PDB file of C-alpha atoms and ligand atoms in Angstrom:
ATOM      1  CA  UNK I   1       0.000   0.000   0.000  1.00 94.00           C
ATOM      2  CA  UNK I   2       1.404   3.505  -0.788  1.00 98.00           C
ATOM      3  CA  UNK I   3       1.010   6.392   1.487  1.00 98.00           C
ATOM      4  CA  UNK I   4      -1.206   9.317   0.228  1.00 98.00           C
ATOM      5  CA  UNK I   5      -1.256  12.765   1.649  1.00 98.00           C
ATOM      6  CA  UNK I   6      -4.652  14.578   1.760  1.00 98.00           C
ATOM      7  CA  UNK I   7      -4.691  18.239   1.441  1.00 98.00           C
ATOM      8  CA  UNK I   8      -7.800  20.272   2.305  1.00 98.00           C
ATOM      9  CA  UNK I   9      -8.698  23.965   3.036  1.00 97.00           C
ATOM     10  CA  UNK I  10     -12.790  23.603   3.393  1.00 95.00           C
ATOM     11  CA  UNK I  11     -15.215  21.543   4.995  1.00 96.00           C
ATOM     12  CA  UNK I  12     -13.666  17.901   3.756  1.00 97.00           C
ATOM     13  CA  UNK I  13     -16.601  16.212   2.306  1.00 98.00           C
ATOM     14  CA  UNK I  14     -13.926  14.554  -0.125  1.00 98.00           C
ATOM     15  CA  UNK I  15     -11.443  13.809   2.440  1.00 98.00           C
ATOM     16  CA  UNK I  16     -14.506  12.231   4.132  1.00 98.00           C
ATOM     17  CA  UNK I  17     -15.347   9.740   1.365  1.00 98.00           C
ATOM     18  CA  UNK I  18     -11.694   9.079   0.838  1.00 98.00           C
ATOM     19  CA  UNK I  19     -11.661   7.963   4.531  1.00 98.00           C
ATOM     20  CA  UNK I  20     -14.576   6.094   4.345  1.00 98.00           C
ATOM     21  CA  UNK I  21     -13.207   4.209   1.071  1.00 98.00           C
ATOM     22  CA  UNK I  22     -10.516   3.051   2.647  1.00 97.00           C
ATOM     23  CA  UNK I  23     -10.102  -0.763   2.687  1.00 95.00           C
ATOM     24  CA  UNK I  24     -13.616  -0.657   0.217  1.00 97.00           C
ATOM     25  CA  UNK I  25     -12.785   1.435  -2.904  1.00 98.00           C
ATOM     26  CA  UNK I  26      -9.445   2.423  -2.172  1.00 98.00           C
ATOM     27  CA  UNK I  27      -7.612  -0.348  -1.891  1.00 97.00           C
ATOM     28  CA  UNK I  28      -3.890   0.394  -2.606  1.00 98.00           C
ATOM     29  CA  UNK I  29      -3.313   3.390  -0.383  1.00 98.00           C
ATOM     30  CA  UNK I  30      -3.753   4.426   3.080  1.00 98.00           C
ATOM     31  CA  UNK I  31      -4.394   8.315   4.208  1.00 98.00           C
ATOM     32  CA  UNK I  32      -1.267   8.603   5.984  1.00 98.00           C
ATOM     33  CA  UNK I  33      -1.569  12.377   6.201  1.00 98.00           C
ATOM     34  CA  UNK I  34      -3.757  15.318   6.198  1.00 98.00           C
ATOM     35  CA  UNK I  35      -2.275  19.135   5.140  1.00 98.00           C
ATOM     36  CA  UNK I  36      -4.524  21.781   5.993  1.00 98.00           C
ATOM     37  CA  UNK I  37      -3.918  25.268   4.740  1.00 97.00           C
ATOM     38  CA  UNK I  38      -5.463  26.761   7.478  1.00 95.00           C
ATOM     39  CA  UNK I  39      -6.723  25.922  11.095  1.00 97.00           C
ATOM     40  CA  UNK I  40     -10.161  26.635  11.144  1.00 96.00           C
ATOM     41  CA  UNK I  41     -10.560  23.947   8.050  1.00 97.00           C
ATOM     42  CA  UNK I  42     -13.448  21.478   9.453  1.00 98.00           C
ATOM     43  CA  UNK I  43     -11.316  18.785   7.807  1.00 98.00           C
ATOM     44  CA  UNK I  44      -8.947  18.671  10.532  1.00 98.00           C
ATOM     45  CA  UNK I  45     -11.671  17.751  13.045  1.00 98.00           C
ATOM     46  CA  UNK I  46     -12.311  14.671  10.065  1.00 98.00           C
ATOM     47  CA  UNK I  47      -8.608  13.364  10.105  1.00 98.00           C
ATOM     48  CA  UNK I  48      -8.846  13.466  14.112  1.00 98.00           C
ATOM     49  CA  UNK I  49     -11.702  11.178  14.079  1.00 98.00           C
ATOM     50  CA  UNK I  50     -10.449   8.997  11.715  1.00 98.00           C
ATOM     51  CA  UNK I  51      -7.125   8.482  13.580  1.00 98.00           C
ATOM     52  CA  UNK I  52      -4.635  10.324  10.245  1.00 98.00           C
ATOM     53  CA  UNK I  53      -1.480  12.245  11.271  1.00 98.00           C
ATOM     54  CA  UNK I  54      -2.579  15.538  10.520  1.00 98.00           C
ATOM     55  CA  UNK I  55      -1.427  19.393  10.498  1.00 98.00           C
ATOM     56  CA  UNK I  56      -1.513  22.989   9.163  1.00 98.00           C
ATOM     57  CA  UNK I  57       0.881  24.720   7.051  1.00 97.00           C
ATOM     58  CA  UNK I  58      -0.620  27.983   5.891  1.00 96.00           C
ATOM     59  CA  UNK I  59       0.857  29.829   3.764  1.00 94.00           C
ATOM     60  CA  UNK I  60       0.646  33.336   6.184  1.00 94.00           C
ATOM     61  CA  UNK I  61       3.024  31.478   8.405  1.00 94.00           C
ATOM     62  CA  UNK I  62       6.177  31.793   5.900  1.00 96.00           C
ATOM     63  CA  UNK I  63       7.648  34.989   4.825  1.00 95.00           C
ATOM     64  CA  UNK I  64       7.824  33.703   1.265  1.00 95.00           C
ATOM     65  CA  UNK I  65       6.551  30.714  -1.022  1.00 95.00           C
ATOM     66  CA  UNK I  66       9.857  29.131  -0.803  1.00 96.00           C
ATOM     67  CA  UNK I  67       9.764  28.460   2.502  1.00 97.00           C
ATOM     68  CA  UNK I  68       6.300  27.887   2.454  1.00 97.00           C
ATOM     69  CA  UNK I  69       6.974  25.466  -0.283  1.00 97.00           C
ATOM     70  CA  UNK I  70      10.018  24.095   1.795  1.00 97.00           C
ATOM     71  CA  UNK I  71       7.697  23.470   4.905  1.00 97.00           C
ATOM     72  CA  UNK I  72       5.170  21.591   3.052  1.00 98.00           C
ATOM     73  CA  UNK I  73       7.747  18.956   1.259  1.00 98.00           C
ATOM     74  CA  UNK I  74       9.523  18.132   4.926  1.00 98.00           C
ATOM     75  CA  UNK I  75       5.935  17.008   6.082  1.00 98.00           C
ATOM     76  CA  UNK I  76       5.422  15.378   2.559  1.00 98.00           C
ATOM     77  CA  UNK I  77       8.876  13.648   3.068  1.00 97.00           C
ATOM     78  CA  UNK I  78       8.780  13.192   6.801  1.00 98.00           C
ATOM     79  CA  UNK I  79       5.506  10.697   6.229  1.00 98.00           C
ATOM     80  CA  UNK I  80       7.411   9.303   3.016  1.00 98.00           C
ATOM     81  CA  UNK I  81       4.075  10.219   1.013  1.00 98.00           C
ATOM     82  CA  UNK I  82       4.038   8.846  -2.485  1.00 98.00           C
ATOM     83  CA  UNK I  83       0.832  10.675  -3.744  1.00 98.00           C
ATOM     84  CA  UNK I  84      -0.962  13.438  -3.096  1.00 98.00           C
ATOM     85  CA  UNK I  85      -4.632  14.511  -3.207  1.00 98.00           C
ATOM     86  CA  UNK I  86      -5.674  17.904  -3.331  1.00 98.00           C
ATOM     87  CA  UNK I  87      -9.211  17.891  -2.146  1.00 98.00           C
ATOM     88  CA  UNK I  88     -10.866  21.409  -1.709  1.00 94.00           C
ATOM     89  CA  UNK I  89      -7.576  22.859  -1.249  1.00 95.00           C
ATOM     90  CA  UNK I  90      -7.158  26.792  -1.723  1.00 91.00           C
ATOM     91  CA  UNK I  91      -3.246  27.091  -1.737  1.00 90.00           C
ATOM     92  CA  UNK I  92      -0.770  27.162  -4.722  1.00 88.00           C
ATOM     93  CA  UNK I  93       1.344  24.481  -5.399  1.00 92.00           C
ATOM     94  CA  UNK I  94       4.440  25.164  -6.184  1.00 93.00           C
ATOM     95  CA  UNK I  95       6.410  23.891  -9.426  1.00 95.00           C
ATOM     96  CA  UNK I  96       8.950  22.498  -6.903  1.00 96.00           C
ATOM     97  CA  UNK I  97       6.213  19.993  -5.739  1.00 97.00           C
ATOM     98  CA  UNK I  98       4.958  19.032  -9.084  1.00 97.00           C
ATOM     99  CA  UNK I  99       8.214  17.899  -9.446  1.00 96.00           C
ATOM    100  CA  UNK I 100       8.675  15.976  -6.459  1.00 97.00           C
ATOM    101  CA  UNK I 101       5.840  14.547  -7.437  1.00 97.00           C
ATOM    102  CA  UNK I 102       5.192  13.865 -11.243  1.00 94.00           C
ATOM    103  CA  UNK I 103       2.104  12.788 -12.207  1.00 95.00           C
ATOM    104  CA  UNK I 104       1.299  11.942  -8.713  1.00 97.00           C
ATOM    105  CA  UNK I 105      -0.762  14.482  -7.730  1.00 98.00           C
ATOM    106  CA  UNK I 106      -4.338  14.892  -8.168  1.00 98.00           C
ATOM    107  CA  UNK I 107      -6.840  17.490  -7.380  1.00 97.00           C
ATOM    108  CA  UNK I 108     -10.868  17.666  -7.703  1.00 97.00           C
ATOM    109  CA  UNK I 109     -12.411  20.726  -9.183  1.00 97.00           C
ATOM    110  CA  UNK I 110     -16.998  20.691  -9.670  1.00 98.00           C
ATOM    111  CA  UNK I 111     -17.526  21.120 -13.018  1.00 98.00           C
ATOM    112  CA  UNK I 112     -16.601  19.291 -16.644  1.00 98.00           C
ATOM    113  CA  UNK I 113     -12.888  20.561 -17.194  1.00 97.00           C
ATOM    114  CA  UNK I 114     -12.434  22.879 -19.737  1.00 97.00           C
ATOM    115  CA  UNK I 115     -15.964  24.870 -18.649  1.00 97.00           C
ATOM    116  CA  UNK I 116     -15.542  26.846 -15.751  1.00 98.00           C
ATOM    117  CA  UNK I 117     -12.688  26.124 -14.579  1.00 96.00           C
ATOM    118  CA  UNK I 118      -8.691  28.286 -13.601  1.00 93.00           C
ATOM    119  CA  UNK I 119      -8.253  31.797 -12.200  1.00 91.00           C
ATOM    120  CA  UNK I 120     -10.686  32.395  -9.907  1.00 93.00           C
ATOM    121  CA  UNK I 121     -12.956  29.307 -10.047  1.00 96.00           C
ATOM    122  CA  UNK I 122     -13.397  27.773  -7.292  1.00 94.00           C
ATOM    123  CA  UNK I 123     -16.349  26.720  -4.708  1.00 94.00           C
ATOM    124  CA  UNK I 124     -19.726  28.065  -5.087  1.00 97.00           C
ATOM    125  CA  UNK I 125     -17.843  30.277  -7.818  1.00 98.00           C
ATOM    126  CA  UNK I 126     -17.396  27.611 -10.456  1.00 98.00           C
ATOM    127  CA  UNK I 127     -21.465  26.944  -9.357  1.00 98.00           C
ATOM    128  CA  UNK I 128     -22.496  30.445 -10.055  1.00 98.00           C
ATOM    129  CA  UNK I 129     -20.899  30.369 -13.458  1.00 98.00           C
ATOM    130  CA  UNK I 130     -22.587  27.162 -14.536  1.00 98.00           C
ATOM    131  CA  UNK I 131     -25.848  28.555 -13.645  1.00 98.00           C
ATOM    132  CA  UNK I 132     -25.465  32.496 -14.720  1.00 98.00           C
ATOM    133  CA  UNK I 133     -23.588  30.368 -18.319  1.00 98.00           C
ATOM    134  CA  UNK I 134     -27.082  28.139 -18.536  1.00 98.00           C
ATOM    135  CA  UNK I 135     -25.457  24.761 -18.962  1.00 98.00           C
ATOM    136  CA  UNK I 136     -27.688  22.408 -18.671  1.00 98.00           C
ATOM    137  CA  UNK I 137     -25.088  19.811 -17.501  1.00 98.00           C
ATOM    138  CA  UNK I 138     -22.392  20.305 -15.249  1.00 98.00           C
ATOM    139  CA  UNK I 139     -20.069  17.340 -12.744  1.00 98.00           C
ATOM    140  CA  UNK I 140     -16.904  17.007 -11.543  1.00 98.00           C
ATOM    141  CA  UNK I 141     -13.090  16.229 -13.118  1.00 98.00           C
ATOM    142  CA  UNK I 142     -10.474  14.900 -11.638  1.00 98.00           C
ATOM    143  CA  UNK I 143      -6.967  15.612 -13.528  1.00 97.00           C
ATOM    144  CA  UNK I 144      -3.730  15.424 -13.037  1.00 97.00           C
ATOM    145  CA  UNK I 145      -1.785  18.649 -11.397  1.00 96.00           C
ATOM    146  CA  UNK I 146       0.446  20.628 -13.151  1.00 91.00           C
ATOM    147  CA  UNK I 147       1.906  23.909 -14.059  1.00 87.00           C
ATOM    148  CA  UNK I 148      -1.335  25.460 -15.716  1.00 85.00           C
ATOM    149  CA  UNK I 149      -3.999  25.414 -12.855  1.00 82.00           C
ATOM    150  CA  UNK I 150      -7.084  22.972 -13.742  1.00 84.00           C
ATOM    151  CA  UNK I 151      -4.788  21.890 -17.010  1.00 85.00           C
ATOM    152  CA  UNK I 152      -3.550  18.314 -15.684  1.00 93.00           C
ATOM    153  CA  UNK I 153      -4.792  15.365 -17.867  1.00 97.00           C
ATOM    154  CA  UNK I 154      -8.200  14.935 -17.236  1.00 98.00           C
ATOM    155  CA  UNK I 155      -8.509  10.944 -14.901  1.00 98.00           C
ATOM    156  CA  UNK I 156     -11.996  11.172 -14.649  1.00 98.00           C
ATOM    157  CA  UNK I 157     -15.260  12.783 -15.426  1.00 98.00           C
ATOM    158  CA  UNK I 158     -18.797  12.432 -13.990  1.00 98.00           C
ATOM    159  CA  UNK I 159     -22.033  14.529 -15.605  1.00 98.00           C
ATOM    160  CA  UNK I 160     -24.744  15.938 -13.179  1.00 98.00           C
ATOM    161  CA  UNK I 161     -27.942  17.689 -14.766  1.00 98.00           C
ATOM    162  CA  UNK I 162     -29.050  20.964 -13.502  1.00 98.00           C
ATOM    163  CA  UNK I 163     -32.462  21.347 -12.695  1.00 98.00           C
ATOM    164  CA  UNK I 164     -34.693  24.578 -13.534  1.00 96.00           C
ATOM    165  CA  UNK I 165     -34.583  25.705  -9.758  1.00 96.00           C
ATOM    166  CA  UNK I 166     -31.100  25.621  -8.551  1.00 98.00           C
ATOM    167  CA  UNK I 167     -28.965  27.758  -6.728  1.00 98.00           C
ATOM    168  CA  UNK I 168     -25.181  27.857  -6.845  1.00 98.00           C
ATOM    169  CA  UNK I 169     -26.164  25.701  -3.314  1.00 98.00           C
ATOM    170  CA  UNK I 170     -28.259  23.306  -4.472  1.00 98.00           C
ATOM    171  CA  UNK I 171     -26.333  22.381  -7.430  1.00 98.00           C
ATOM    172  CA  UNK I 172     -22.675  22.596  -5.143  1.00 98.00           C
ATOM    173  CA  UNK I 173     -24.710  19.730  -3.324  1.00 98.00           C
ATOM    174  CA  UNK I 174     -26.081  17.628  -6.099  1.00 98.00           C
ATOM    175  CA  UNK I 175     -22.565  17.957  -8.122  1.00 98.00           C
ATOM    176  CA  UNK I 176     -20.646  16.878  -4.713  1.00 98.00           C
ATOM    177  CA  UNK I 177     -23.439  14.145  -4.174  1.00 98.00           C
ATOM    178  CA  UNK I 178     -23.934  12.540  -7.516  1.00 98.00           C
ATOM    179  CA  UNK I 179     -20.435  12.572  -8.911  1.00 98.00           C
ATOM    180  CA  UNK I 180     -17.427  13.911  -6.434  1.00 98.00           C
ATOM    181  CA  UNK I 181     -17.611  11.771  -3.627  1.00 98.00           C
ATOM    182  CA  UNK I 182     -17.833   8.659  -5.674  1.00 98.00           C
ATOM    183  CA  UNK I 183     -15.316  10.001  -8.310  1.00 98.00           C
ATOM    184  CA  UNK I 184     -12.113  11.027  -6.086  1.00 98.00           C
ATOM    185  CA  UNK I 185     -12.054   7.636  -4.060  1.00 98.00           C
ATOM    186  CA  UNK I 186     -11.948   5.647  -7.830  1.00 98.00           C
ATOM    187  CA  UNK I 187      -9.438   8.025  -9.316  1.00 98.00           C
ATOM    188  CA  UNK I 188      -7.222   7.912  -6.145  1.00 98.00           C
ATOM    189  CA  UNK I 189      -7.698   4.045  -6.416  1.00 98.00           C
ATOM    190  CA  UNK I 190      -6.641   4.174  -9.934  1.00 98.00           C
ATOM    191  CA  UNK I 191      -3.792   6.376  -9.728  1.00 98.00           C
ATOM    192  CA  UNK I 192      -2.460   4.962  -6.303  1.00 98.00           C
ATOM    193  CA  UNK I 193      -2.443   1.332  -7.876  1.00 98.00           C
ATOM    194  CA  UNK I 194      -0.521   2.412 -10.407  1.00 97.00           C
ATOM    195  CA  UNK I 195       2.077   3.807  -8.246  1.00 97.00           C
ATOM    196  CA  UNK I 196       2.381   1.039  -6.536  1.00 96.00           C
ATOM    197  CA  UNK I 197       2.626  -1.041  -9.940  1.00 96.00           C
ATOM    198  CA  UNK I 198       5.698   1.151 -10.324  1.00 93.00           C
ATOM    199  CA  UNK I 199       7.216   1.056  -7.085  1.00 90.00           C
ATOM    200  CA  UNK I 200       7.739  -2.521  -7.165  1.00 88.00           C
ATOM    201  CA  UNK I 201       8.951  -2.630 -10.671  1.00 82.00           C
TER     202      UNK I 201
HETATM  203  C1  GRF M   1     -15.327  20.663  -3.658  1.00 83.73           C
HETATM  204  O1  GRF M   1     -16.401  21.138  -4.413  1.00 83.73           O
HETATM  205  C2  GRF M   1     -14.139  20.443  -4.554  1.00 83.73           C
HETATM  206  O2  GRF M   1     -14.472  19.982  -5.811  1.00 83.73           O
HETATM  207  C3  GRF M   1     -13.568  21.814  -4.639  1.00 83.73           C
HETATM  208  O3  GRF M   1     -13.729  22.338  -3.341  1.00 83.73           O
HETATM  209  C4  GRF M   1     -14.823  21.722  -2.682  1.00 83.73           C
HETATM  210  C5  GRF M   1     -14.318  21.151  -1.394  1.00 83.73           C
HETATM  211  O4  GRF M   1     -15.316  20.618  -0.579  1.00 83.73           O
HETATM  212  N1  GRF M   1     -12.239  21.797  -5.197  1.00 83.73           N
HETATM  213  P1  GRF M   1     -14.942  19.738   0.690  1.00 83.73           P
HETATM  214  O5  GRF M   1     -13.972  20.528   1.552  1.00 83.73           O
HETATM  215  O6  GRF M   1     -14.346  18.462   0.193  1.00 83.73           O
HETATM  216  O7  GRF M   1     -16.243  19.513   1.405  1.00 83.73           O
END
């Protein structure tokens, strides 16, 4: 089994079904760590109950990204994590971790990448613009992480309809209901089996 590091900034829904995948759906790693990027994140509270090393490193804590950067690969490295999971999570990556970490990071964003997605999309944002747009389909992606935010290879795609009365609410629930929380624990299956394919090459 491969270690995976979780990193959140929100509520953790998604961390939530990751850690109740584990041993069902997600067979081939274990949540051996959870990164929050700051300390009011509810997802802390999650890894506690769940029993996962967990901690904050926020990026107001470091004078620069470097450092912040520096702080977040020592906890990476410290838990020898071979994969991470981005999973609501607010903060910048930095190139220096995509490398650490080629094609072994993935991250969750609600809607069907390329629609509504980089600079300024995120939570009930990327909802707002499906609904102000008038799609009449939206879901989740989950891609690869790279240089170019939301550009990663797409892993995996789910479609959820939108219905004539939703709010950027509603449909943040439905999207999160019908396709997220069963999407990130089969793409971190996926991609964590493959790792370990590699591993023991
Ligand atoms: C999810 O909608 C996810 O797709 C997005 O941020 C939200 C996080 O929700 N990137 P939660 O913290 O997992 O509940």
């Amino acid at each position: 089994m491969i270690n995976i590091a979780v990193l959140v900034s929100g509520g953790g829904t998604n961390l939530q079904a990751l850690i109740d995948a584990q041993g069902t759906t997600l067979q081939h790693g274990r949540i051996a760590l959870v990164i929050a990027s700051n300390e009011n994140a509810y997802a802390l509270q999650r890894a506690q109950n769940a029993n996962i090393d967990h901690c904050v490193v926020s990026r107001k804590y470091f004078q620069d990204q470097e450092e912040f950067t520096n702080a977040l690969l020592k906890q990476l490295q410290e838990h020898n994590i071979d994969m991470i999971v981005l999973a609501g999570y607010l903060s910048v990556i930095d190139e220096k971790i995509i490398h650490a970490y080629p094609d072994r990071i993935i991250n969750i964003h609600p809607s069907l990448i390329p629609s509504f997605c980089g600079k300024g999309y995120y939570g009930l944002k990327v909802h707002q613009a499906a609904l102000a747009y008038g799609v009449k389909v939206t879901g989740a992606t989950i891609h690869y992480v790279n240089e170019i935010m939301d550009g990663g290879k797409i892993i995996l795609q789910k479609a959820v309809e939108i219905l004539p009365d939703d709010t950027p609410e509603i449909l943040q629930q439905r999207v999160m209901k019908e396709a997220e929380w069963i999407l990130l624990p089969k793409a971190t299956e996926m991609i964590a089996k493959q790792i370990e394919q590699e591993k023991t090459k």
